[in-house]
Amino acid sequence: MSKVPAVLRNKLLQLALGFAVGATTYVAVDQPAKPSQAVQLAMELGAHYESSGRHIGVPYVDKLGKGQPLTVCNGVTGPEVVAGRYYSKDDCYRLELPKYLQAERAAKRLFNHWATYNVWVQASFIDMLYNLGDGAVRGSTMLGLANAGKLEAACAQMPRWVRGTVGGQSVQLPGLVDRRTTTAELCRDWGRDGHFSVIAIRGLEGGNAQAD
């Protein structure tokens, strides 16, 4: 039985079905082209775990983030985030997409077998890089196992990355536990057949993509 939350599972499956039939996905105004399927899936993952799928248009202080940064949209930090400014859905897309594309480029550099992974595996690693940064992934056991051709063992490393700093103390964060449980399953199980297959993923739910 899948441990991916039903609401997220359905969104991922709907997005994947859209890939299969060539459906149009959301692209902000003035964006020249759609990102890769893996990036689109990773952005759906990020939206679920960063904001529960809600649009966060007003910056807030992330008290669980390193340094408690000013944050907006789906986990966006940095000089682009201005206190008191309202960020529209298009604004958020423009801020988020370059960071996901950067994570994808880093993944292509770091993972020796990247081209052999299906979109679910790729999306899981892109989410890790988006959330952690390539500095954390570079030199990790997860990366070493992946590059040694031990993908399943690499996927199993994901649930180890679940700690954050609260009150100056390193603690396990429930939100990260849930997020890593999801990415580990996408990496290990949804990518098991080695290629993108909507039918195979539907099989995880006994042929039913609806919520349990």
Short mmCIF file of C-alpha atoms in Angstrom, two decimals:
data_model
loop_
_atom_site.label_atom_id
_atom_site.label_comp_id
_atom_site.label_asym_id
_atom_site.label_seq_id
_atom_site.Cartn_x
_atom_site.Cartn_y
_atom_site.Cartn_z
CA MET A 1 0.00 0.00 0.00
CA SER A 2 1.33 3.40 -0.97
CA LYS A 3 2.27 5.77 1.88
CA VAL A 4 2.10 8.80 -0.38
CA PRO A 5 -0.76 11.01 0.91
CA ALA A 6 -3.89 10.40 -1.14
CA VAL A 7 -4.31 14.04 -2.19
CA LEU A 8 -0.72 14.22 -3.42
CA ARG A 9 -0.87 10.78 -5.02
CA ASN A 10 -3.91 11.79 -7.06
CA LYS A 11 -2.30 15.06 -8.17
CA LEU A 12 0.85 13.24 -9.27
CA LEU A 13 -1.12 10.63 -11.15
CA GLN A 14 -3.29 13.26 -12.83
CA LEU A 15 -0.17 15.15 -13.88
CA ALA A 16 1.38 11.94 -15.22
CA LEU A 17 -1.77 11.12 -17.14
CA GLY A 18 -1.60 14.61 -18.60
CA PHE A 19 1.91 13.84 -19.84
CA ALA A 20 0.59 10.72 -21.53
CA VAL A 21 -2.16 12.55 -23.42
CA GLY A 22 -0.22 15.76 -24.03
CA ALA A 23 -2.34 17.94 -21.78
CA THR A 24 -1.24 21.52 -21.09
CA THR A 25 0.14 22.27 -17.63
CA TYR A 26 0.30 25.61 -15.87
CA VAL A 27 3.02 27.93 -17.18
CA ALA A 28 3.40 31.50 -15.93
CA VAL A 29 2.91 34.38 -18.33
CA ASP A 30 6.03 35.11 -20.42
CA GLN A 31 7.59 31.70 -19.69
CA PRO A 32 9.08 30.41 -22.97
CA ALA A 33 8.54 26.68 -22.48
CA LYS A 34 7.37 24.01 -20.10
CA PRO A 35 10.01 22.43 -17.86
CA SER A 36 10.76 18.71 -18.01
CA GLN A 37 8.23 16.21 -16.72
CA ALA A 38 10.50 15.43 -13.76
CA VAL A 39 10.64 19.10 -12.77
CA GLN A 40 6.86 19.42 -13.06
CA LEU A 41 6.41 16.43 -10.75
CA ALA A 42 8.99 17.80 -8.31
CA MET A 43 7.17 21.14 -8.24
CA GLU A 44 3.96 19.30 -7.33
CA LEU A 45 5.84 17.56 -4.52
CA GLY A 46 7.22 20.86 -3.30
CA ALA A 47 3.81 22.52 -3.40
CA HIS A 48 2.36 19.78 -1.21
CA TYR A 49 5.08 19.74 1.42
CA GLU A 50 6.02 23.41 1.45
CA SER A 51 2.51 24.89 1.54
CA SER A 52 -0.01 22.01 1.53
CA GLY A 53 -0.91 23.12 -1.99
CA ARG A 54 -2.00 26.60 -0.85
CA HIS A 55 -0.83 29.81 -2.49
CA ILE A 56 1.38 31.68 -0.02
CA GLY A 57 1.68 35.20 -1.39
CA VAL A 58 2.89 37.09 1.69
CA PRO A 59 6.43 36.44 3.02
CA TYR A 60 6.78 34.88 6.45
CA VAL A 61 9.68 33.93 8.71
CA ASP A 62 10.38 30.20 8.47
CA LYS A 63 11.13 29.39 12.10
CA LEU A 64 12.11 25.82 11.17
CA GLY A 65 14.45 26.87 8.37
CA LYS A 66 18.18 27.31 8.77
CA GLY A 67 18.66 30.90 9.90
CA GLN A 68 14.88 31.43 10.01
CA PRO A 69 14.80 33.02 6.55
CA LEU A 70 12.07 35.22 5.11
CA THR A 71 10.11 32.81 2.93
CA VAL A 72 7.31 32.99 0.37
CA CYS A 73 5.51 30.75 -2.12
CA ASN A 74 6.76 27.14 -1.93
CA GLY A 75 9.89 27.49 0.16
CA VAL A 76 11.45 30.40 -1.75
CA THR A 77 14.07 32.36 0.19
CA GLY A 78 16.80 34.80 -0.78
CA PRO A 79 17.10 38.42 -1.94
CA GLU A 80 14.04 38.13 -4.21
CA VAL A 81 11.81 37.83 -1.13
CA VAL A 82 10.78 41.28 0.11
CA ALA A 83 8.90 41.73 3.37
CA GLY A 84 5.40 43.10 2.92
CA ARG A 85 5.20 42.47 -0.80
CA TYR A 86 2.40 40.31 -2.22
CA TYR A 87 3.49 37.59 -4.66
CA SER A 88 0.94 36.37 -7.20
CA LYS A 89 0.76 32.85 -8.55
CA ASP A 90 2.76 33.96 -11.59
CA ASP A 91 5.32 35.67 -9.32
CA CYS A 92 5.74 32.43 -7.38
CA TYR A 93 6.16 30.39 -10.54
CA ARG A 94 8.86 32.78 -11.77
CA LEU A 95 10.68 32.50 -8.45
CA GLU A 96 10.33 28.75 -8.04
CA LEU A 97 11.02 27.49 -11.56
CA PRO A 98 14.65 28.71 -11.82
CA LYS A 99 15.42 27.04 -8.50
CA TYR A 100 13.93 23.75 -9.69
CA LEU A 101 15.82 24.02 -12.98
CA GLN A 102 18.99 24.67 -11.00
CA ALA A 103 18.27 21.56 -8.92
CA GLU A 104 17.74 19.55 -12.10
CA ARG A 105 21.02 20.79 -13.59
CA ALA A 106 22.83 19.89 -10.37
CA ALA A 107 21.26 16.43 -10.43
CA LYS A 108 22.43 15.85 -13.99
CA ARG A 109 25.98 16.78 -12.93
CA LEU A 110 26.00 14.76 -9.73
CA PHE A 111 24.20 11.54 -10.69
CA ASN A 112 26.20 9.45 -13.15
CA HIS A 113 23.20 7.36 -14.24
CA TRP A 114 20.71 10.24 -14.44
CA ALA A 115 19.64 9.51 -18.02
CA THR A 116 18.63 5.95 -17.08
CA TYR A 117 16.21 7.03 -14.31
CA ASN A 118 12.51 7.41 -15.01
CA VAL A 119 10.68 10.63 -14.18
CA TRP A 120 9.61 9.47 -10.70
CA VAL A 121 13.19 8.74 -9.67
CA GLN A 122 14.36 12.00 -11.18
CA ALA A 123 11.60 13.98 -9.48
CA SER A 124 12.48 12.47 -6.10
CA PHE A 125 16.11 13.52 -6.43
CA ILE A 126 15.19 16.98 -7.75
CA ASP A 127 12.98 17.47 -4.70
CA MET A 128 15.88 16.50 -2.44
CA LEU A 129 18.19 18.98 -4.16
CA TYR A 130 15.57 21.75 -4.13
CA ASN A 131 14.93 21.21 -0.43
CA LEU A 132 18.52 20.58 0.72
CA GLY A 133 20.80 22.20 -1.84
CA ASP A 134 23.44 20.43 -3.89
CA GLY A 135 26.08 21.07 -1.22
CA ALA A 136 24.29 18.69 1.14
CA VAL A 137 23.85 15.99 -1.51
CA ARG A 138 27.37 16.19 -2.92
CA GLY A 139 29.56 13.65 -1.11
CA SER A 140 26.56 11.95 0.55
CA THR A 141 26.16 8.21 0.98
CA MET A 142 22.97 8.49 -1.08
CA LEU A 143 24.86 9.91 -4.04
CA GLY A 144 27.68 7.41 -3.69
CA LEU A 145 25.27 4.49 -3.76
CA ALA A 146 23.38 5.89 -6.75
CA ASN A 147 26.60 6.37 -8.68
CA ALA A 148 27.66 2.84 -7.81
CA GLY A 149 24.52 1.59 -9.56
CA LYS A 150 22.73 0.78 -6.29
CA LEU A 151 19.61 2.85 -6.85
CA GLU A 152 17.34 1.06 -4.37
CA ALA A 153 19.94 1.48 -1.62
CA ALA A 154 20.28 5.15 -2.56
CA CYS A 155 16.51 5.63 -2.29
CA ALA A 156 16.61 4.03 1.15
CA GLN A 157 18.93 6.82 2.31
CA MET A 158 16.31 9.52 1.82
CA PRO A 159 14.51 9.01 5.17
CA ARG A 160 17.75 9.87 6.96
CA TRP A 161 17.41 13.54 5.93
CA VAL A 162 14.68 14.53 8.38
CA ARG A 163 16.31 16.83 10.92
CA GLY A 164 16.07 20.57 11.39
CA THR A 165 16.99 23.15 14.00
CA VAL A 166 14.39 24.27 16.51
CA GLY A 167 15.39 26.50 19.41
CA GLY A 168 19.03 25.87 18.61
CA GLN A 169 18.58 22.10 18.84
CA SER A 170 18.70 19.51 16.05
CA VAL A 171 15.37 17.68 16.05
CA GLN A 172 13.45 15.33 13.79
CA LEU A 173 10.74 17.25 11.93
CA PRO A 174 7.47 15.39 11.18
CA GLY A 175 7.01 17.30 7.92
CA LEU A 176 10.40 16.16 6.66
CA VAL A 177 9.67 12.58 7.77
CA ASP A 178 6.53 12.61 5.61
CA ARG A 179 8.30 14.27 2.69
CA ARG A 180 11.18 11.79 2.68
CA THR A 181 8.81 8.85 3.04
CA THR A 182 7.15 10.03 -0.15
CA THR A 183 10.34 10.65 -2.13
CA ALA A 184 11.78 7.31 -1.02
CA GLU A 185 8.66 5.52 -2.27
CA LEU A 186 8.67 7.36 -5.60
CA CYS A 187 12.36 6.58 -6.02
CA ARG A 188 12.18 2.95 -4.98
CA ASP A 189 8.74 1.70 -5.99
CA TRP A 190 7.27 4.03 -8.59
CA GLY A 191 10.53 3.84 -10.51
CA ARG A 192 10.90 0.10 -10.19
CA ASP A 193 10.22 -0.78 -13.82
CA GLY A 194 12.94 1.62 -15.00
CA HIS A 195 10.72 3.63 -17.34
CA PHE A 196 7.74 5.97 -17.21
CA SER A 197 4.52 3.99 -17.17
CA VAL A 198 1.20 5.40 -16.02
CA ILE A 199 -0.29 1.91 -16.11
CA ALA A 200 2.41 0.62 -13.78
CA ILE A 201 1.78 3.43 -11.31
CA ARG A 202 -1.98 2.86 -11.42
CA GLY A 203 -1.15 -0.70 -10.47
CA LEU A 204 0.10 0.56 -7.12
CA GLU A 205 -3.50 1.37 -6.28
CA GLY A 206 -4.98 -1.80 -7.69
CA GLY A 207 -6.04 0.03 -10.85
CA ASN A 208 -7.67 2.89 -8.93
CA ALA A 209 -6.04 6.31 -8.76
CA GLN A 210 -8.68 7.72 -6.44
CA ALA A 211 -8.22 8.39 -2.73
CA ASP A 212 -8.64 5.44 -0.40
#
